[in-house]
XYZ file of C-alpha atoms in Angstrom:
295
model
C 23.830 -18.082 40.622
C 22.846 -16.504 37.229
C 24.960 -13.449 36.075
C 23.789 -9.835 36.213
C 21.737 -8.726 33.358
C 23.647 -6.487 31.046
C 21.349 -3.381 32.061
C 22.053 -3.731 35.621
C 25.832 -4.132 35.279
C 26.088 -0.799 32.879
C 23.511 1.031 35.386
C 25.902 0.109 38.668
C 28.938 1.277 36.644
C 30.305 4.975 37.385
C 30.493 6.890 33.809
C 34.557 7.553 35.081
C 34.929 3.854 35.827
C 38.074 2.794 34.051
C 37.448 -0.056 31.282
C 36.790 -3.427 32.539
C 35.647 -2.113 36.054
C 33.133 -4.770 37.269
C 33.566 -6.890 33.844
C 32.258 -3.857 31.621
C 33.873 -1.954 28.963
C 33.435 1.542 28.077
C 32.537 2.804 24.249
C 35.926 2.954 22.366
C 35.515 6.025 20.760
C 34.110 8.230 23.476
C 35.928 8.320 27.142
C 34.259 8.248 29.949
C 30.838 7.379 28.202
C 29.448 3.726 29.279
C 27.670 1.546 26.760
C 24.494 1.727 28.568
C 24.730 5.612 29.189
C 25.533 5.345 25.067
C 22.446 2.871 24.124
C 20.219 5.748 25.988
C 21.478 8.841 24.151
C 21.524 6.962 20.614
C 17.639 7.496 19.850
C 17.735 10.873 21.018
C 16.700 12.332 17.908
C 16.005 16.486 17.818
C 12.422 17.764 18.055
C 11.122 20.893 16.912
C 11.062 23.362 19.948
C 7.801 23.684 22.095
C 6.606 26.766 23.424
C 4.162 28.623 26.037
C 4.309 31.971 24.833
C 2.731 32.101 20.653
C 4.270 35.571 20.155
C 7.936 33.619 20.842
C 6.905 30.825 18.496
C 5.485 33.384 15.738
C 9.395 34.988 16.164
C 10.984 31.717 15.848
C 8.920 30.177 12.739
C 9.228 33.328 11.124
C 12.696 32.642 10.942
C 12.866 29.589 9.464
C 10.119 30.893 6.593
C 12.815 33.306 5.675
C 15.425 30.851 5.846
C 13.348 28.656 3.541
C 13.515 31.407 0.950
C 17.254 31.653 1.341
C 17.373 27.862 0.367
C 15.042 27.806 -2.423
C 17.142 31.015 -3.901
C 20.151 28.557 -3.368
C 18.986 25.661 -5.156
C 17.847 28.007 -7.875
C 14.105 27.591 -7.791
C 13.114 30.966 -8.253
C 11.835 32.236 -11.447
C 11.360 35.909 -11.625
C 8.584 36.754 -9.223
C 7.277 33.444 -8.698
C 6.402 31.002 -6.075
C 5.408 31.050 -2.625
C 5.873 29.181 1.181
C 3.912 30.209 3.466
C 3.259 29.709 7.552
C 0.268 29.450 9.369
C 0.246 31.988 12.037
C 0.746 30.386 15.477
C -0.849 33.298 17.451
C -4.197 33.588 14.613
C -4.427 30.456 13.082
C -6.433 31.582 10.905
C -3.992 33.910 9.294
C -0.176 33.037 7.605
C 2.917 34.408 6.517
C 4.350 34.466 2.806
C 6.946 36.561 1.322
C 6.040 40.282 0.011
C 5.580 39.805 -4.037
C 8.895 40.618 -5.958
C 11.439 40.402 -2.326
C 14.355 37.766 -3.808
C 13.893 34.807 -1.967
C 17.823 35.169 -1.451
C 17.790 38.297 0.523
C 14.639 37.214 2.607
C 14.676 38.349 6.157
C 11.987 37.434 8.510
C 10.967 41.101 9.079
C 10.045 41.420 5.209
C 7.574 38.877 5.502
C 3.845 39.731 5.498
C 0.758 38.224 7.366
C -2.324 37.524 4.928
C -5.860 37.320 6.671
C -9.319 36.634 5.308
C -9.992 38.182 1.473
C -5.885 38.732 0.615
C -5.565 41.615 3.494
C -2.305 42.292 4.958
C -2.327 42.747 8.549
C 1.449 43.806 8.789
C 4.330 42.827 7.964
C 7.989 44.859 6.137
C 8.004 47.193 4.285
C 7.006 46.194 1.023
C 3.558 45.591 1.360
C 2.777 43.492 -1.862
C 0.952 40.201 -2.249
C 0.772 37.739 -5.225
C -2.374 36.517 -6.196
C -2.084 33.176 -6.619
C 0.271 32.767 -3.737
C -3.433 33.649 -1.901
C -6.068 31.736 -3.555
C -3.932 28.757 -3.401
C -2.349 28.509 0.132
C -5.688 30.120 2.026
C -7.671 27.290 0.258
C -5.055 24.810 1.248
C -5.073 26.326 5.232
C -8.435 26.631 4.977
C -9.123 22.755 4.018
C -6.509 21.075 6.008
C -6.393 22.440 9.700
C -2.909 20.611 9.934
C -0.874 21.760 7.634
C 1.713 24.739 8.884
C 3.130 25.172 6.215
C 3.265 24.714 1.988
C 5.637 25.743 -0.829
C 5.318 26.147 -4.315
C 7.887 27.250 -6.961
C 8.746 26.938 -10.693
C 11.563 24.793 -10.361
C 12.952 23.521 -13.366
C 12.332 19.706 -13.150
C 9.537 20.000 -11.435
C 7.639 21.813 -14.117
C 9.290 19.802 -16.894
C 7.997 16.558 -14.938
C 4.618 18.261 -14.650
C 4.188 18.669 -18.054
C 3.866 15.096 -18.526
C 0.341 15.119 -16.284
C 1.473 11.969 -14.503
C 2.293 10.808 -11.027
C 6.195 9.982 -9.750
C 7.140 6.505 -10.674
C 8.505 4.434 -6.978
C 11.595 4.019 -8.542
C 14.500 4.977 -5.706
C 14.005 4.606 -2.151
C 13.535 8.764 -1.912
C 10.595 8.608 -3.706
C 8.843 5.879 -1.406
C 8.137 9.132 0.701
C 5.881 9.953 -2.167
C 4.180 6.583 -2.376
C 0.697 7.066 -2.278
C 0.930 10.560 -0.823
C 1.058 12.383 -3.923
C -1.248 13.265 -6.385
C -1.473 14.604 -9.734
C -3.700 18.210 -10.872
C -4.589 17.569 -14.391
C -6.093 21.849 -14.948
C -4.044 24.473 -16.025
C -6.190 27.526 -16.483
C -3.541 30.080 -16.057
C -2.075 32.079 -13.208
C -4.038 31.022 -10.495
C -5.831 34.399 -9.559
C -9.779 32.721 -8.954
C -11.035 31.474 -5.823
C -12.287 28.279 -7.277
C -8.997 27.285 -8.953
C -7.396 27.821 -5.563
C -10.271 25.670 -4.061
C -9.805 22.829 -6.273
C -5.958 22.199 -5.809
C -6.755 22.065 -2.382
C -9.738 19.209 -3.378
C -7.186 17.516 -5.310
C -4.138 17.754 -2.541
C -6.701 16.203 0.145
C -4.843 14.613 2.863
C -1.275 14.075 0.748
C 1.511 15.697 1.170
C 2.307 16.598 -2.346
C 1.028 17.442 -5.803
C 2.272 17.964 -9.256
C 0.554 20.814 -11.109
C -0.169 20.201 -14.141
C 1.831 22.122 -16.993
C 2.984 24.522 -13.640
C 5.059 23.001 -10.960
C 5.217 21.371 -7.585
C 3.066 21.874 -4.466
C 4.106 20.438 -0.867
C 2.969 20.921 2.496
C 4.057 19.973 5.795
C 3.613 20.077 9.767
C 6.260 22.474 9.857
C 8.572 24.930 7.506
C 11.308 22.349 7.575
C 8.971 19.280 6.673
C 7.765 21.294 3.409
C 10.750 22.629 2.314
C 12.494 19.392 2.679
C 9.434 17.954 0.732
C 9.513 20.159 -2.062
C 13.578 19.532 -2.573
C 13.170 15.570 -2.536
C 10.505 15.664 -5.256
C 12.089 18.068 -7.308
C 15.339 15.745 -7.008
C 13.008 12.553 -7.934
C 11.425 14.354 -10.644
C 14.993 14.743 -11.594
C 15.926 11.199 -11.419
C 12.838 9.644 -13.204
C 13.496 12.167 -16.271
C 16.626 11.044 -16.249
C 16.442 7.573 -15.654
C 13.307 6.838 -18.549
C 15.484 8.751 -21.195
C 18.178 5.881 -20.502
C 15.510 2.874 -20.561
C 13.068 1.049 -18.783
C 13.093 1.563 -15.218
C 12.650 -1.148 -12.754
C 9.915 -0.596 -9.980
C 9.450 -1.090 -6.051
C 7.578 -3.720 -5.372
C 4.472 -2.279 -3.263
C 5.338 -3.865 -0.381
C 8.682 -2.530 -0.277
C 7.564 0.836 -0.849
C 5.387 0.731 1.588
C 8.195 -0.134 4.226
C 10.360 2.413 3.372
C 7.540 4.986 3.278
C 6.972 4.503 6.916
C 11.121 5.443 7.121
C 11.503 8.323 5.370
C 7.751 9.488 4.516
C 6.734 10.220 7.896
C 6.026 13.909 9.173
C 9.272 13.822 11.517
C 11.323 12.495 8.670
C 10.846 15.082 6.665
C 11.329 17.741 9.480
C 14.710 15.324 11.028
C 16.208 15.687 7.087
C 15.688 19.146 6.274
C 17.856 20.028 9.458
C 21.532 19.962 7.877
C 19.660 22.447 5.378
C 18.649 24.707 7.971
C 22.091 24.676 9.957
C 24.411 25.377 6.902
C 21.698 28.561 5.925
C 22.735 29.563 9.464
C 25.894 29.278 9.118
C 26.512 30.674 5.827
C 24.395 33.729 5.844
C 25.362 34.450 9.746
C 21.921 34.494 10.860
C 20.891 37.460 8.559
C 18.223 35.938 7.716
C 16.012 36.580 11.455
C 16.874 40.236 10.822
């Protein structure tokens, strides 16, 4: 008679069954846990949160838009007044969040923010009731020409904008910037502070369906399915920008073979990759500003 399958014999085994009960053994470092109980909760990986009720979801993603400010004001990539993430609005799409012009991104609470409808109104929001420009004409052309983005963020940071200056595209050099592979793009005009309509219009042309673009003599541009996804975005590109600077002032750097890139991309480029990493971000913001943040 042929043996049990594995399956069957870790499925028939009670999760207090004492090790070797029935020819099975139990995972070493966690008591009382079978393998087969263990196989099952491996690939649990955490989702974004679903909900019925918009006006709950509009509290909740507010939150992590202001705790996406507190980041960026960690990793230093505000520059006076400038830059922008914003949030499409869950209850009127057709409407998003952004932070009030001149707020510090590092005392951002969610009841500061500001909702932006159609021609650069704001519908309510805290109590400084101030909106940049260009955080307008480029983010409603960008929700305006791609229905799926949630969310996009753009700052001066300062490898980002010395990358930009260089008008090219990131080199697949390091196995964080195969998330990038063919899902960035480069904006070769620089007319200024974006305050026209059209300006705003074409960087949204240029973006299409990627997930990233480097602005010419400006900065960085990402967008995302969700807060997390852009945020996360923004800091890996910034970091690669980093990296190639540094790594073509040492010599000649060795590419990823297009296959390879390819590969990876489907790894760590994906939409729930780039929500899954920005996570630990998200939980050490909690943790070290106590939650101020959803005030």
């Amino acid at each position: 008679m042929s043996p049990p399958s594995i399956d069957r014999i870790y499925e028939t085994v009670p999760d207090d069954a004492p090790n070797g009960a029935n020819g099975t053994s139990k995972v070493p470092l966690e008591p009382g846990l079978s393998e087969h109980k263990a196989r099952g909760e491996a690939m649990k990986f955490p989702a974004p949160p679903v909900f019925e009720d918009k006006l709950k979801e509009r509290a909740y993603l507010k939150g992590k838009l202001a705790a996406a400010f507190r980041i960026f004001g960690k990793y230093g990539f505000d520059e006076g007044v400038a830059g922008h993430i914003t949030l499409r609005d869950p209850v009127d799409p057709n409407t998003f969040w952004v932070n009030p012009f001149g707020v510090s991104f590092s005392l951002m609470t969610s009841s500061d923010l500001i909702r932006i409808g159609e021609g650069a109104q704001i519908l309510e929001g805290g109590p400084t009731r101030l909106l940049n420009t260009a955080a307008y004409m480029i983010h409603h052309a960008i929700h305006t020409a791609r229905p799926d983005v949630v969310a996009a963020a753009h700052s001066h940071s300062i490898h980002g904008r010395a990358f930009c200056a260089l008008g090219k595209e990131l080199d697949i050099i390091t196995q964080d910037s195969c998330a990038f592979h063919d899902d960035h793009v480069v904006y070769e005009n620089f007319n200024g502070v974006v305050l026209a309509e059209e300006e705003g219009q074409n960087i949204a042309k240029c973006l299409g369906n990627k997930k990233a673009a480097l602005l010419q003599n400006h900065g960085l541009l990402t967008v995302g399915h969700s807060v997390e996804e852009a945020v996360f975005w923004f800091i890996s590109m910034e970091k690669c920008c980093q990296a190639q600077l540094m790594a073509d002032a040492a010599g000649t750097t060795k590419k990823i073979a297009e296959d390879d890139a390819k590969f990876t991309y489907q790894t760590v480029g994906t939409h729930r990759a780039g929500w899954f990493s920005a996570k630990p971000l998200f939980d050490l913001c909690h943790r070290d500003t106590g939650g101020e943040y959803l005030e």
